[in-house]
Amino acid sequence: MNLTELLEPIAQFFRSLNLPEPITHWGHPAMMGIVIFVMGTFVGITGWKGRLANEEAVIIENRSNHRKLAPWMFTFMALGYTGGLLSLVMQQEPILESPHFITGTVVLGLLAVNGLISLSGFGGEKKQLRTAHAILGSLALAIMVIHALLGLKLGLAI
């Protein structure tokens, strides 16, 4: 059984709700746009402010805010990834084939690695792991922008 066949019963349930076509077609991009551009921007900015600030209070506040929201952003990204696949199945479009799918997979992978680095306590507060975390997070955010543009292209094509 392939993934489309596995998701089809769920897609049938959502199709039975007779959701307006714009919601089925553009719901995923709208919700994920919020996650990427609002949460992603906040997580990125607080991460870099916590890294570059000189005042201890500013460092603590920004690292705290980053630490609080980054796991939620990852959770919403993972749920959105699943929702995007389901949206394509609902629209009877191919999945796992587009550049949008590839960039989404890369972003989730980078964020997962970044989360593991953080959960490790940066390997005992190793400066190199903090630097890797900052670079991987920034790379993930840059790819998210490309991902959004590829998603818009995909949405306009179907």
mmCIF file of C-alpha atoms in Angstrom:
data_model
loop_
_atom_site.group_PDB
_atom_site.id
_atom_site.type_symbol
_atom_site.label_atom_id
_atom_site.label_comp_id
_atom_site.label_asym_id
_atom_site.label_seq_id
_atom_site.Cartn_x
_atom_site.Cartn_y
_atom_site.Cartn_z
ATOM 1 C CA MET A 1 0.000 0.000 0.000
ATOM 2 C CA ASN A 2 1.473 3.372 -0.971
ATOM 3 C CA LEU A 3 1.122 6.612 0.982
ATOM 4 C CA THR A 4 -1.673 7.980 -1.223
ATOM 5 C CA GLU A 5 -3.740 4.829 -0.623
ATOM 6 C CA LEU A 6 -3.020 5.063 3.090
ATOM 7 C CA LEU A 7 -4.205 8.699 3.239
ATOM 8 C CA GLU A 8 -7.200 8.232 0.939
ATOM 9 C CA PRO A 9 -9.705 7.238 3.703
ATOM 10 C CA ILE A 10 -8.809 10.407 5.623
ATOM 11 C CA ALA A 11 -9.079 12.459 2.420
ATOM 12 C CA GLN A 12 -12.500 10.926 1.723
ATOM 13 C CA PHE A 13 -13.677 11.962 5.177
ATOM 14 C CA PHE A 14 -12.585 15.574 4.591
ATOM 15 C CA ARG A 15 -14.086 15.564 1.078
ATOM 16 C CA SER A 16 -17.397 14.447 2.628
ATOM 17 C CA LEU A 17 -17.450 17.697 4.630
ATOM 18 C CA ASN A 18 -17.927 19.548 1.334
ATOM 19 C CA LEU A 19 -15.411 22.223 2.258
ATOM 20 C CA PRO A 20 -15.295 25.110 -0.179
ATOM 21 C CA GLU A 21 -12.655 24.505 -2.863
ATOM 22 C CA PRO A 22 -10.568 27.564 -1.876
ATOM 23 C CA ILE A 23 -10.182 26.146 1.640
ATOM 24 C CA THR A 24 -9.114 22.749 0.330
ATOM 25 C CA HIS A 25 -6.794 24.354 -2.208
ATOM 26 C CA TRP A 26 -5.359 27.294 -0.244
ATOM 27 C CA GLY A 27 -5.910 26.343 3.425
ATOM 28 C CA HIS A 28 -2.539 24.641 3.800
ATOM 29 C CA PRO A 29 -0.583 27.522 2.236
ATOM 30 C CA ALA A 30 -2.399 30.122 4.326
ATOM 31 C CA MET A 31 -1.800 28.336 7.626
ATOM 32 C CA MET A 32 1.782 27.423 6.810
ATOM 33 C CA GLY A 33 2.490 30.961 5.634
ATOM 34 C CA ILE A 34 1.646 32.119 9.138
ATOM 35 C CA VAL A 35 3.896 29.479 10.689
ATOM 36 C CA ILE A 36 6.791 30.203 8.341
ATOM 37 C CA PHE A 37 6.668 33.977 8.230
ATOM 38 C CA VAL A 38 5.368 34.848 11.714
ATOM 39 C CA MET A 39 6.671 32.070 13.925
ATOM 40 C CA GLY A 40 9.775 31.478 11.820
ATOM 41 C CA THR A 41 10.708 35.150 11.872
ATOM 42 C CA PHE A 42 10.169 35.383 15.636
ATOM 43 C CA VAL A 43 12.170 32.213 16.325
ATOM 44 C CA GLY A 44 15.000 33.341 14.050
ATOM 45 C CA ILE A 45 15.178 36.865 15.437
ATOM 46 C CA THR A 46 15.076 35.789 19.081
ATOM 47 C CA GLY A 47 17.696 33.136 18.392
ATOM 48 C CA TRP A 48 20.082 35.624 16.831
ATOM 49 C CA LYS A 49 19.358 38.333 19.439
ATOM 50 C CA GLY A 50 20.135 35.808 22.166
ATOM 51 C CA ARG A 51 23.360 34.939 20.396
ATOM 52 C CA LEU A 52 24.571 38.459 19.551
ATOM 53 C CA ALA A 53 23.402 40.538 22.518
ATOM 54 C CA ASN A 54 25.892 41.829 25.079
ATOM 55 C CA GLU A 55 23.534 42.413 28.004
ATOM 56 C CA GLU A 56 22.871 39.311 30.093
ATOM 57 C CA ALA A 57 19.182 40.192 30.604
ATOM 58 C CA VAL A 58 18.647 40.540 26.842
ATOM 59 C CA ILE A 59 20.435 37.243 26.199
ATOM 60 C CA ILE A 60 18.334 35.419 28.785
ATOM 61 C CA GLU A 61 15.034 36.904 27.565
ATOM 62 C CA ASN A 62 15.681 36.123 23.901
ATOM 63 C CA ARG A 63 17.009 32.623 24.520
ATOM 64 C CA SER A 64 13.978 31.951 26.697
ATOM 65 C CA ASN A 65 11.561 33.177 24.027
ATOM 66 C CA HIS A 66 13.410 31.207 21.353
ATOM 67 C CA ARG A 67 13.346 28.068 23.499
ATOM 68 C CA LYS A 68 9.612 28.463 24.188
ATOM 69 C CA LEU A 69 8.453 28.969 20.592
ATOM 70 C CA ALA A 70 10.889 26.897 18.496
ATOM 71 C CA PRO A 71 9.403 23.520 19.554
ATOM 72 C CA TRP A 72 5.906 24.790 18.713
ATOM 73 C CA MET A 73 7.103 25.972 15.324
ATOM 74 C CA PHE A 74 8.571 22.531 14.637
ATOM 75 C CA THR A 75 5.326 20.875 15.765
ATOM 76 C CA PHE A 76 3.221 23.080 13.490
ATOM 77 C CA MET A 77 5.652 22.508 10.621
ATOM 78 C CA ALA A 78 5.370 18.720 11.066
ATOM 79 C CA LEU A 79 1.576 18.924 11.246
ATOM 80 C CA GLY A 80 1.534 21.222 8.217
ATOM 81 C CA TYR A 81 3.737 18.793 6.314
ATOM 82 C CA THR A 82 1.172 16.067 6.950
ATOM 83 C CA GLY A 83 -1.657 18.458 6.099
ATOM 84 C CA GLY A 84 -0.007 19.392 2.825
ATOM 85 C CA LEU A 85 0.224 15.746 1.808
ATOM 86 C CA LEU A 86 -3.404 15.251 2.772
ATOM 87 C CA SER A 87 -4.446 18.353 0.829
ATOM 88 C CA LEU A 88 -2.840 16.945 -2.316
ATOM 89 C CA VAL A 89 -4.547 13.585 -1.814
ATOM 90 C CA MET A 90 -7.885 15.377 -1.343
ATOM 91 C CA GLN A 91 -7.306 17.196 -4.636
ATOM 92 C CA GLN A 92 -6.243 13.904 -6.261
ATOM 93 C CA GLU A 93 -2.815 15.278 -7.096
ATOM 94 C CA PRO A 94 0.476 13.346 -6.941
ATOM 95 C CA ILE A 95 2.442 13.550 -3.711
ATOM 96 C CA LEU A 96 6.136 13.098 -2.885
ATOM 97 C CA GLU A 97 7.152 14.363 -6.334
ATOM 98 C CA SER A 98 7.357 18.145 -6.348
ATOM 99 C CA PRO A 99 10.255 20.434 -5.409
ATOM 100 C CA HIS A 100 7.866 21.794 -2.751
ATOM 101 C CA PHE A 101 7.747 18.344 -1.133
ATOM 102 C CA ILE A 102 11.552 18.082 -1.273
ATOM 103 C CA THR A 103 12.143 21.475 0.348
ATOM 104 C CA GLY A 104 9.559 20.697 3.031
ATOM 105 C CA THR A 105 11.338 17.453 3.825
ATOM 106 C CA VAL A 106 14.721 19.213 3.974
ATOM 107 C CA VAL A 107 13.333 21.914 6.297
ATOM 108 C CA LEU A 108 11.836 19.351 8.678
ATOM 109 C CA GLY A 109 15.098 17.412 8.660
ATOM 110 C CA LEU A 110 17.159 20.518 9.446
ATOM 111 C CA LEU A 111 14.772 21.555 12.213
ATOM 112 C CA ALA A 112 14.835 18.039 13.692
ATOM 113 C CA VAL A 113 18.649 18.020 13.748
ATOM 114 C CA ASN A 114 18.597 21.496 15.275
ATOM 115 C CA GLY A 115 16.162 20.362 17.940
ATOM 116 C CA LEU A 116 18.396 17.406 18.800
ATOM 117 C CA ILE A 117 21.421 19.702 19.079
ATOM 118 C CA SER A 118 19.466 21.908 21.453
ATOM 119 C CA LEU A 119 18.113 18.974 23.471
ATOM 120 C CA SER A 120 21.679 17.712 23.908
ATOM 121 C CA GLY A 121 22.423 20.930 25.783
ATOM 122 C CA PHE A 122 24.679 21.822 22.861
ATOM 123 C CA GLY A 123 26.923 18.919 23.798
ATOM 124 C CA GLY A 124 27.730 20.481 27.128
ATOM 125 C CA GLU A 125 27.555 24.079 25.915
ATOM 126 C CA LYS A 126 30.086 23.589 23.118
ATOM 127 C CA LYS A 127 30.491 26.803 21.159
ATOM 128 C CA GLN A 128 30.788 24.874 17.867
ATOM 129 C CA LEU A 129 27.380 23.244 18.396
ATOM 130 C CA ARG A 130 25.783 26.610 19.204
ATOM 131 C CA THR A 131 27.280 27.949 15.957
ATOM 132 C CA ALA A 132 26.064 24.908 14.003
ATOM 133 C CA HIS A 133 22.606 25.382 15.560
ATOM 134 C CA ALA A 134 22.500 29.032 14.452
ATOM 135 C CA ILE A 135 23.680 28.202 10.922
ATOM 136 C CA LEU A 136 21.298 25.248 10.490
ATOM 137 C CA GLY A 137 18.379 27.287 11.826
ATOM 138 C CA SER A 138 19.149 30.180 9.487
ATOM 139 C CA LEU A 139 19.525 27.768 6.567
ATOM 140 C CA ALA A 140 16.155 26.207 7.440
ATOM 141 C CA LEU A 141 14.532 29.658 7.478
ATOM 142 C CA ALA A 142 16.039 30.522 4.088
ATOM 143 C CA ILE A 143 14.819 27.232 2.623
ATOM 144 C CA MET A 144 11.365 27.942 4.115
ATOM 145 C CA VAL A 145 11.140 31.057 1.934
ATOM 146 C CA ILE A 146 12.073 29.018 -1.146
ATOM 147 C CA HIS A 147 9.586 26.366 0.018
ATOM 148 C CA ALA A 148 6.809 28.984 0.221
ATOM 149 C CA LEU A 149 7.574 30.228 -3.296
ATOM 150 C CA LEU A 150 7.569 26.664 -4.649
ATOM 151 C CA GLY A 151 4.277 26.058 -2.823
ATOM 152 C CA LEU A 152 2.733 29.130 -4.409
ATOM 153 C CA LYS A 153 3.898 27.901 -7.820
ATOM 154 C CA LEU A 154 2.419 24.455 -7.096
ATOM 155 C CA GLY A 155 -0.858 25.940 -5.861
ATOM 156 C CA LEU A 156 -1.231 28.048 -8.981
ATOM 157 C CA ALA A 157 -0.477 25.020 -11.190
ATOM 158 C CA ILE A 158 -3.205 22.767 -9.760
#
